[in-house]
Coordinates of C-alpha atoms in Angstrom, one line a residue:
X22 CA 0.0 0.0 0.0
X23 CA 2.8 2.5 1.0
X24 CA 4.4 1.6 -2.7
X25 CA 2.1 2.3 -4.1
X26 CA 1.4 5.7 -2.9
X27 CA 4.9 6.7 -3.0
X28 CA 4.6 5.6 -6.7
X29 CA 2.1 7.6 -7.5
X30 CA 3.6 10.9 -5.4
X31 CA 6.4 10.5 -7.6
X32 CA 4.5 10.0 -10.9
X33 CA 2.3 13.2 -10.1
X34 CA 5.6 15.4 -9.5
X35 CA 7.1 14.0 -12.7
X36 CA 3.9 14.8 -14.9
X37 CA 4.0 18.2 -13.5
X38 CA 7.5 18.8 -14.2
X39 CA 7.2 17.8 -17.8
X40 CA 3.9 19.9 -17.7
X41 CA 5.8 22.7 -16.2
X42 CA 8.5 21.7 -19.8
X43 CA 5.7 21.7 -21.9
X44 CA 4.6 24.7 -21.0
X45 CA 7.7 26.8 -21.1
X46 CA 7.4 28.8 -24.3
X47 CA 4.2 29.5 -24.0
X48 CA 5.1 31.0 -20.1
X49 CA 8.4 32.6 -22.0
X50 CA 6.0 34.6 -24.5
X51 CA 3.3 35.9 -21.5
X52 CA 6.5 36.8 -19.8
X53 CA 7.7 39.0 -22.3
X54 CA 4.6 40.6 -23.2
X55 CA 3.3 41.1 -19.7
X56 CA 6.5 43.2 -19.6
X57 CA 6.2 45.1 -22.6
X58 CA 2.3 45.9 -21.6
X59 CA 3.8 47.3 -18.8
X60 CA 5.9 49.7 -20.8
X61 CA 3.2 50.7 -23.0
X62 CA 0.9 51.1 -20.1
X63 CA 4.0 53.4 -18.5
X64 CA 3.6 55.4 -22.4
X65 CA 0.1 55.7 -22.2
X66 CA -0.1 56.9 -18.1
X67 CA 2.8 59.7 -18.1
X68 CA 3.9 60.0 -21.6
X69 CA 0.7 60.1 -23.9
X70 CA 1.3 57.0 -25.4
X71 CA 4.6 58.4 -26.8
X72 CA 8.5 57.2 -26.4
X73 CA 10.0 58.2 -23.1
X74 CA 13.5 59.5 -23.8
X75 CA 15.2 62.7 -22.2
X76 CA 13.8 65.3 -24.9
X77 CA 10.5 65.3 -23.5
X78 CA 9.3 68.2 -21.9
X79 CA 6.4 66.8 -19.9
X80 CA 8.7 66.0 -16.5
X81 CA 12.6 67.1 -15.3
X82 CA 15.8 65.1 -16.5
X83 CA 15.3 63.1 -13.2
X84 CA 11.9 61.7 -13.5
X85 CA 12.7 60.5 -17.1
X86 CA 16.0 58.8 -16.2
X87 CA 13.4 57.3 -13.2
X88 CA 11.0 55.8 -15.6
X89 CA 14.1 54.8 -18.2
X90 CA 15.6 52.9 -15.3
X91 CA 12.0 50.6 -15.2
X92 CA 11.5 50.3 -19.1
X93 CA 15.5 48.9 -18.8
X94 CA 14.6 46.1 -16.6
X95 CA 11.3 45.7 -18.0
X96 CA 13.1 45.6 -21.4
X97 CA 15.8 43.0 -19.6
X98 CA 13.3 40.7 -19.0
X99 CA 11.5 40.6 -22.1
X100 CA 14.7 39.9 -23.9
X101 CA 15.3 37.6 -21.6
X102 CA 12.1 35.5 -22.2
X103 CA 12.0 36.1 -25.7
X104 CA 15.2 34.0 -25.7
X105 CA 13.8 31.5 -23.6
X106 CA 11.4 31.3 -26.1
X107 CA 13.1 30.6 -29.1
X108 CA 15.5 28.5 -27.3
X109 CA 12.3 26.0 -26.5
X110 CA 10.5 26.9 -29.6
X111 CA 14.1 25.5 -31.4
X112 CA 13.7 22.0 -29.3
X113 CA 9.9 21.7 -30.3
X114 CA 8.9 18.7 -32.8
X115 CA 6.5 17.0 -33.3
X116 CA 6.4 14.3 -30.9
X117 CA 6.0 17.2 -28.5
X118 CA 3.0 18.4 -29.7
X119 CA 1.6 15.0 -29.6
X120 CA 2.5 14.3 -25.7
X121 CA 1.0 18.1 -24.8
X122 CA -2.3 16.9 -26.2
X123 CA -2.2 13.6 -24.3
X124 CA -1.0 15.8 -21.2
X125 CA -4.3 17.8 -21.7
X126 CA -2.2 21.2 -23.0
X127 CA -3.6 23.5 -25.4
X128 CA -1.2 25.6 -27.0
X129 CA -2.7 29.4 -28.5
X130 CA -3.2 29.3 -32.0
X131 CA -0.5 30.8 -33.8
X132 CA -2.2 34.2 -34.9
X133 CA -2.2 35.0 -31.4
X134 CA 1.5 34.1 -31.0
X135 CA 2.2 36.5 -34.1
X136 CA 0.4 39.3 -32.8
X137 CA 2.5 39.2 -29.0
X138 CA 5.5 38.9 -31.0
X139 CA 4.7 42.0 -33.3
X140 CA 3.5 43.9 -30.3
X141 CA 6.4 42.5 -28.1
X142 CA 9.1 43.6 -31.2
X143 CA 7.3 47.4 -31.7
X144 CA 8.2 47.5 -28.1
X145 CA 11.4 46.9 -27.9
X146 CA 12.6 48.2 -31.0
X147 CA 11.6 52.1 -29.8
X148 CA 14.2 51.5 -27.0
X149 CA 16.9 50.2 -28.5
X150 CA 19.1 52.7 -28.8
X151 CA 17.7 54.9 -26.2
X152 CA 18.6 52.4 -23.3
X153 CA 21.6 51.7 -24.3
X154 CA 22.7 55.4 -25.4
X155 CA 24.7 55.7 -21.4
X156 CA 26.1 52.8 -22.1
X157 CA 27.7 53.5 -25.6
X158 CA 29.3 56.3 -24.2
X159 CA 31.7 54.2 -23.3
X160 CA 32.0 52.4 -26.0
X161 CA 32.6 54.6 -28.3
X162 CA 35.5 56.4 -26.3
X163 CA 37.9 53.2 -27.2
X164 CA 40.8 56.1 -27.9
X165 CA 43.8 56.8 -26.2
X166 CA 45.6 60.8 -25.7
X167 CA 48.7 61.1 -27.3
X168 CA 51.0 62.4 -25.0
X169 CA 53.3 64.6 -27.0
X170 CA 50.5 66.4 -28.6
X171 CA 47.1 65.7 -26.9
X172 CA 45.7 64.2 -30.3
X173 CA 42.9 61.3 -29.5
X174 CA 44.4 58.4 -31.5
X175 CA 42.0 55.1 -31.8
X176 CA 43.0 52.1 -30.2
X177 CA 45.3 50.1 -32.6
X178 CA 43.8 46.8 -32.8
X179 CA 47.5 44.8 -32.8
X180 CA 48.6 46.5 -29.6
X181 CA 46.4 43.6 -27.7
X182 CA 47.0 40.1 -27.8
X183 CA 46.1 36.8 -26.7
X184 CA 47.6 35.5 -23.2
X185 CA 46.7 32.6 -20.9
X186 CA 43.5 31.8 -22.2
X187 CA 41.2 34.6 -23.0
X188 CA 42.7 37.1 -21.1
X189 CA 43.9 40.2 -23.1
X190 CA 47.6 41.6 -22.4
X191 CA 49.0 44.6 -24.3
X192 CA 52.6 44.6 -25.9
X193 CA 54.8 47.3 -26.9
X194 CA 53.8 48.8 -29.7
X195 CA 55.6 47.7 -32.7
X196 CA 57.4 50.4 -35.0
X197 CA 55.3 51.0 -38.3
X198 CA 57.0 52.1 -41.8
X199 CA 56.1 55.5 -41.7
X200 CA 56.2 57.8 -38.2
X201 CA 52.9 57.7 -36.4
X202 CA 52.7 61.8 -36.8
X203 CA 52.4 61.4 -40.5
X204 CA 49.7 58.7 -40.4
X205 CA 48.0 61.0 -37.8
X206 CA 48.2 63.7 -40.1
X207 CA 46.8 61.8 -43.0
X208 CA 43.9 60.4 -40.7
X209 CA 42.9 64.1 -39.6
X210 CA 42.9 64.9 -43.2
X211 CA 40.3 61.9 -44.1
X212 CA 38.3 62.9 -41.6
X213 CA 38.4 66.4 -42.5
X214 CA 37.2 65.8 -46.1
X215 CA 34.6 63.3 -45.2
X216 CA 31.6 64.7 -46.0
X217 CA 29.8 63.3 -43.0
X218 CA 33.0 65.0 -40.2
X219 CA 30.4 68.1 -39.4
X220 CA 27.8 65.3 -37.5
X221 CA 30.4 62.8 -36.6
X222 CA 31.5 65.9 -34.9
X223 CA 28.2 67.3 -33.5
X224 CA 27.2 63.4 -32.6
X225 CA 30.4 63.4 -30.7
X226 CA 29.8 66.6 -28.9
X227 CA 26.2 65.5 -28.0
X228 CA 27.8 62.5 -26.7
X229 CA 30.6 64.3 -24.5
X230 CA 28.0 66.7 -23.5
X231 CA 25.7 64.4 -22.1
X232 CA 28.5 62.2 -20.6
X233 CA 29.6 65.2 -18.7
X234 CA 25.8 66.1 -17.3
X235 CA 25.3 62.5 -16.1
X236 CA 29.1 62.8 -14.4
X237 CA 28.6 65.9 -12.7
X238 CA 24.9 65.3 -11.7
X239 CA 25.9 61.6 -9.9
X240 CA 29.1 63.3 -8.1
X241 CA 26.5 65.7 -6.6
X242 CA 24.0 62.3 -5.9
X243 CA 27.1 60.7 -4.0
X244 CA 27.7 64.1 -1.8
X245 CA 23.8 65.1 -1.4
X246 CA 22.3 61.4 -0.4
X247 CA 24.2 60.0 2.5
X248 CA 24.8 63.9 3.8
X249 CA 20.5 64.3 3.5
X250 CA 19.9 60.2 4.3
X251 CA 22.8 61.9 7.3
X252 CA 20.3 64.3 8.4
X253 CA 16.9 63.1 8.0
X254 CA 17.2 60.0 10.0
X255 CA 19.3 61.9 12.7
X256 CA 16.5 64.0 12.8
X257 CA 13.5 62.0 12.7
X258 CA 14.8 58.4 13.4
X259 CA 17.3 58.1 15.3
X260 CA 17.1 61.3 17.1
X261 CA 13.5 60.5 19.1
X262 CA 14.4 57.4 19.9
X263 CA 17.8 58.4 21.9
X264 CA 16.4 61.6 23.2
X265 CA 14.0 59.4 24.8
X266 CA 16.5 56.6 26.4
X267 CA 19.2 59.6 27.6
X268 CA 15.9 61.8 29.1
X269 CA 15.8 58.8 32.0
X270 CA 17.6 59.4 34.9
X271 CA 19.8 56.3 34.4
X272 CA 21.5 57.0 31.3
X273 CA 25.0 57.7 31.7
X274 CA 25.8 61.4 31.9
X275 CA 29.8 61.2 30.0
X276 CA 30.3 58.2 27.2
X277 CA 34.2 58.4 27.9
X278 CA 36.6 59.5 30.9
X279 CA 37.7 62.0 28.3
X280 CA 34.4 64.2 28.5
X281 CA 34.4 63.4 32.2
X282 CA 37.9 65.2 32.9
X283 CA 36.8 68.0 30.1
X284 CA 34.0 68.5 32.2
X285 CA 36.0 68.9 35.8
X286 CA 38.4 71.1 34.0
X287 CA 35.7 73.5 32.9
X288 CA 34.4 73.3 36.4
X289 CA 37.7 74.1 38.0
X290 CA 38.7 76.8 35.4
X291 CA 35.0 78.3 36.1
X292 CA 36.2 78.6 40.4
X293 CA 39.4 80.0 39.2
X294 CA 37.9 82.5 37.7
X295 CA 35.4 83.5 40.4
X296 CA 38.0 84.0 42.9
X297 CA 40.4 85.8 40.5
X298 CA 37.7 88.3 39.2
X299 CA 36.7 89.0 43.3
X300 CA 40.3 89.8 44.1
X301 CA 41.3 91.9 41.6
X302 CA 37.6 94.1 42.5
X303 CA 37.0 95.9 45.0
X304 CA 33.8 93.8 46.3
X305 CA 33.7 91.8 49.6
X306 CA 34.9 88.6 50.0
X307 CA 33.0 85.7 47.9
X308 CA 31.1 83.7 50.9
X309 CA 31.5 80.1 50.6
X310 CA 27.5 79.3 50.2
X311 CA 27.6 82.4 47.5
X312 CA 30.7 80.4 45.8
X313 CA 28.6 76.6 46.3
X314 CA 25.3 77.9 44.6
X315 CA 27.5 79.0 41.7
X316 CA 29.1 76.0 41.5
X317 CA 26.1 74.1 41.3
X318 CA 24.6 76.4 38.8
X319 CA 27.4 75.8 36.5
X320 CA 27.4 72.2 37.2
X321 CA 24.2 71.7 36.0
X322 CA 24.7 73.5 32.7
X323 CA 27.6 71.6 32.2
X324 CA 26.1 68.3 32.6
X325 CA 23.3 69.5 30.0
X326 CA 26.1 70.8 27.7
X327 CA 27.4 66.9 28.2
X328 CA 24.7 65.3 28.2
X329 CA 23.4 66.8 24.7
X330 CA 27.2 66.0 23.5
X331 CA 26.9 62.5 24.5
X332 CA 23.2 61.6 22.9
X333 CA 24.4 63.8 19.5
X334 CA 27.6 61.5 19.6
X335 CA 25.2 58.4 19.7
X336 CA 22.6 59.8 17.0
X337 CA 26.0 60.3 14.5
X338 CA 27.1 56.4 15.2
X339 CA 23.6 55.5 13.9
X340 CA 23.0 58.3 11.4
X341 CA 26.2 57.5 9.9
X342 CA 25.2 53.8 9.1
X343 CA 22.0 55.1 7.3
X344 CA 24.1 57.2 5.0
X345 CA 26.5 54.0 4.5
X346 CA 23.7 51.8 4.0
X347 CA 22.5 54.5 1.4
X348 CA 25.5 55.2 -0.1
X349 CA 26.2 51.2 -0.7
X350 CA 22.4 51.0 -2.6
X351 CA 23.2 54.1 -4.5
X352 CA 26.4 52.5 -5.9
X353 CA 24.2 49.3 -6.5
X354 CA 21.9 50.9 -8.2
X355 CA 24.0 53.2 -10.5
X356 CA 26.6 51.1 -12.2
X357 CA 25.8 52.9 -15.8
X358 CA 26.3 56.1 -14.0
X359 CA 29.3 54.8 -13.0
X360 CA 30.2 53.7 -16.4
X361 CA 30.0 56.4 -17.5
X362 CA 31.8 58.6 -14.4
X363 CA 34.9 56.4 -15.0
X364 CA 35.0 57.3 -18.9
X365 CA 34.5 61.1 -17.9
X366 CA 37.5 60.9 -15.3
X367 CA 39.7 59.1 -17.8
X368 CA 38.9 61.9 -20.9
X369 CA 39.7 64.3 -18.3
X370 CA 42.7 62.7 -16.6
X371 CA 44.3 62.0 -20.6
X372 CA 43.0 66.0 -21.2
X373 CA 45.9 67.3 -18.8
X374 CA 49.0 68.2 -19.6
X375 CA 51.9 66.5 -18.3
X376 CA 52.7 68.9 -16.1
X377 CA 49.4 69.3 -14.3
X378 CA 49.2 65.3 -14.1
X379 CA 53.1 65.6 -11.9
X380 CA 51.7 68.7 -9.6
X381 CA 48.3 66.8 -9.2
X382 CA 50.5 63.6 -8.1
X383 CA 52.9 65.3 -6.2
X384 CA 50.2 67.2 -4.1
X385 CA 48.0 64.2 -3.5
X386 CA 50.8 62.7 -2.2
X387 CA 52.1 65.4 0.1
X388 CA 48.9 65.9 1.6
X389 CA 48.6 62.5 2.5
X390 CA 51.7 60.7 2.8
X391 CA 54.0 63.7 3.3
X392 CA 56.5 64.7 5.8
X393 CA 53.9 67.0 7.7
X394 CA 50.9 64.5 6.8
X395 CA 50.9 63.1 10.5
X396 CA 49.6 66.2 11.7
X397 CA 46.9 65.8 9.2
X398 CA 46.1 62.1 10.3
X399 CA 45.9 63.3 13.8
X400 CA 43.4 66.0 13.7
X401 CA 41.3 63.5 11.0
X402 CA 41.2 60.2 14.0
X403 CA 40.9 62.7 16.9
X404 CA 37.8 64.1 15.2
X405 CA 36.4 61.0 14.2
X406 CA 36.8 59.6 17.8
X407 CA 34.7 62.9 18.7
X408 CA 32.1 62.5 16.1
X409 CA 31.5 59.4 17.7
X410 CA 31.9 59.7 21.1
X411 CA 34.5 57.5 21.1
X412 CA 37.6 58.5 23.5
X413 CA 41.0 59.1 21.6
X414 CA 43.1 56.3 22.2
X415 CA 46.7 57.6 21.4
X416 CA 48.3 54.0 21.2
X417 CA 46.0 53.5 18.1
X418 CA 46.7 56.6 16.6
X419 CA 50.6 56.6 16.6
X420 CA 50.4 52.9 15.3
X421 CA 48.1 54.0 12.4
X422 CA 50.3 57.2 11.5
X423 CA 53.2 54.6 11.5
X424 CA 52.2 52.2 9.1
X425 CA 48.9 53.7 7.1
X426 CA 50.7 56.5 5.3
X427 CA 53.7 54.1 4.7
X428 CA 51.5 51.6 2.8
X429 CA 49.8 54.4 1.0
X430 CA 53.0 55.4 -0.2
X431 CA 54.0 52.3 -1.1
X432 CA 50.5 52.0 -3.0
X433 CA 51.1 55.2 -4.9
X434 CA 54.8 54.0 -6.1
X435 CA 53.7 51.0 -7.4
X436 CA 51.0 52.6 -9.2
X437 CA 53.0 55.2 -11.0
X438 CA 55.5 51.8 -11.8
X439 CA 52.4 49.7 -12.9
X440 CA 50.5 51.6 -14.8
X441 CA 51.2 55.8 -15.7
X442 CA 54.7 54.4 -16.5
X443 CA 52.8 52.6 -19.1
X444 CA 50.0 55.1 -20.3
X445 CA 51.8 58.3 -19.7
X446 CA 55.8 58.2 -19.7
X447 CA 56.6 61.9 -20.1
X448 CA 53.9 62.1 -17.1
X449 CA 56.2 60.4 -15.1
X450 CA 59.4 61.4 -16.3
X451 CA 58.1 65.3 -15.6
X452 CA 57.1 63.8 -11.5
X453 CA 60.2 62.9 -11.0
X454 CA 61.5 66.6 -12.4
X455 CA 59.5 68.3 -10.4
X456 CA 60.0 66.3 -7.0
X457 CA 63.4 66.2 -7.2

């Protein structure tokens, strides 16, 4: 008896496995066009039925790339399942067929297959180059800066080769028949006589132009978000619920000995004063009740002073985690944008001379892992340990000013070694000029 219902527990999940086979173009297709109804339903709702792209004047630059950044996944997944179904479509036969109709399957007749395809392909097709415009932008900047005369030269094609496995490796590059300024020179010329230079040209600026408005407008994204995520939840998060816990009278008044001795210092520094501004006047004698109540005046504003100290120190450890946390999904979130930051930093990095690249090196390097950079280091951890209420521990502090900068230095000389040897010699060569 237990055979045979084990038997037939098993024979049920297998016919709805090769039911759940059977089925899969037909689940690949709804796929798809549920998702490109949703894109035409997003046309119709905000956009009057028409394409959404960022020359519409209906809603800000924002908004558009917001609704761009659902018709891409939307788009995703109808790609996605339109693969899916040609891939099953492609092991379909005729034996198939047969088993779905003993199975009890019905598939849709094929004019309605033909018209989700059309309407799925109309779709699509609108977005094409739209979606993927942020993305060619760094496609099409494949050119390197040549370094004697800041002319863009195009990637030469033998430069890369083949190394362990599919892994590209550049070489040096080989010495042509004729000098590389003359073939420059006859490549500007081509281009100048082309007929079609003038929108190459405007294309290309369009394309720069753009590149630099998505650059500059996600720096200001990574600065604004965690510093607002920063404020808002220390403000109406976190800041309640620690205002509450530190108003009861068991909450501890200092976080750290340090605020406790900055606090007796005040105190003594504040009965110093008393008795020095009664001497040198010309009043009586400061009784000692008169001197008590005024020491208990300014004890109690001092432990408020501490106190708010003390709960803003804790609202910054948890604020500060909500603008990481923030700052983390940002990234996630953007990795065109970042695309497309990366290509804008290189264009503008391979745009300097080789003198500014040397002073930009040299005082990067200074600042940080300089002869007076210590100092710097110092002021940074002490007011770190402050923002967070932390006290300054000065073992910690002398060990990381011992061996942070040193590896940072290191870091840097390798780098210039690696790889601006490599894509800027004169670069280097005019470093080592100029720190010498």
């Amino acid at each position: 008896m237990n055979n045979n219902v084990v038997s037939e527990k098993i024979y049920s999940f297998l016919l709805s496995a090769y039911r759940w086979y059977l089925l899969t173009p037909e689940r690949s297709l709804e796929e798809a066009y549920q998702a490109a109804l949703k894109i035409k339903e997003i046309e119709d709702k905000h956009f009057n039925g028409n394409k959404i792209d960022h020359n519409s004047t209906l809603y800000s630059s924002s908004v558009i790339d917001y609704f761009l950044a659902d018709v891409k996944n939307l788009l995703k997944t109808a790609r996605m399942r339109l693969t899916e179904f040609r891939a099953s479509r492609w092991f379909s036969n005729e034996s198939r067929q047969k088993a779905a109709q003993k199975t009890g399957i019905q598939y849709p007749a094929h004019t309605v297959i033909l018209e989700k395809l059309e309407f799925i392909d109309q779709v699509i097709s609108k977005y094409t180059t739209e979606i993927e415009t942020i993305t060619d932008i760094t496609t099409t900047s494949s050119v390197t800066i040549s370094h004697e005369n800041n002319i863009a030269q195009p990637l030469n094609s033998q430069a890369i080769v083949q190394t362990n496995g599919n892994k590209p490796k550049r070489k040096a590059d080989s010495t042509g028949v004729l000098p590389r300024s003359i073939l420059t020179t006859i490549t500007r010329l081509q281009s100048e006589l082309d007929p079609n230079s003038e929108q190459d040209v405007v294309q290309s600026f369009r394309q720069n132009q753009k590149r630099t408005i998505t650059s500059v407008r996600f720096i200001l994204l990574l600065i604004i978000i965690p510093l607002l995520t920063h404020q808002i939840s220390k403000a109406l998060l976190v800041g309640p619920m620690v205002d509450k816990w530190r108003s009861s009278e068991t909450a501890q008044l200092f976080l750290n000995a340090e605020m406790e001795e900055e606090a007796l210092s005040e105190l003594e520094r504040f009965e110093e004063r008393i008795k020095f501004e009664n001497m040198i006047s010309n009043a009586p004698p400061i009784s000692s009740a008169e001197l008590e109540l005024k020491m208990q005046e300014k004890a109690q504003e001092v432990a408020q002073e501490f106190r708010t100290v003390s709960a803003n120190a804790i609202k910054n450890v948890f604020a500060d985690i909500c603008s990481v946390i923030a700052f983390i999904w940002f990234l996630l979130v953007s990795k065109p944008a970042i695309a497309v930051l990366k290509d804008f930093f290189d264009h503008v990095v391979y745009g300097l001379s080789d003198s500014a690249k040397a002073f930009i090196i040299i005082l990067f390097t200074d600042i940080f892992v300089g002869f007076h950079s210590p100092h710097g280091w110092e002021v940074i951890l002490e007011g770190i340990s402050r923002h967070w209420g932390l006290p300054a521990n000065r073992d910690f502090i002398f060990v990381f000013i011992a061996t942070f900068p040193v590896v940072l230095d290191t870091i840097f000389k390798y780098w210039i070694f690696r790889y601006l040897n490599r894509i800027s010699p004169s670069a280097v060569a005019t470093y080592h000029n100029m720190n010498e």
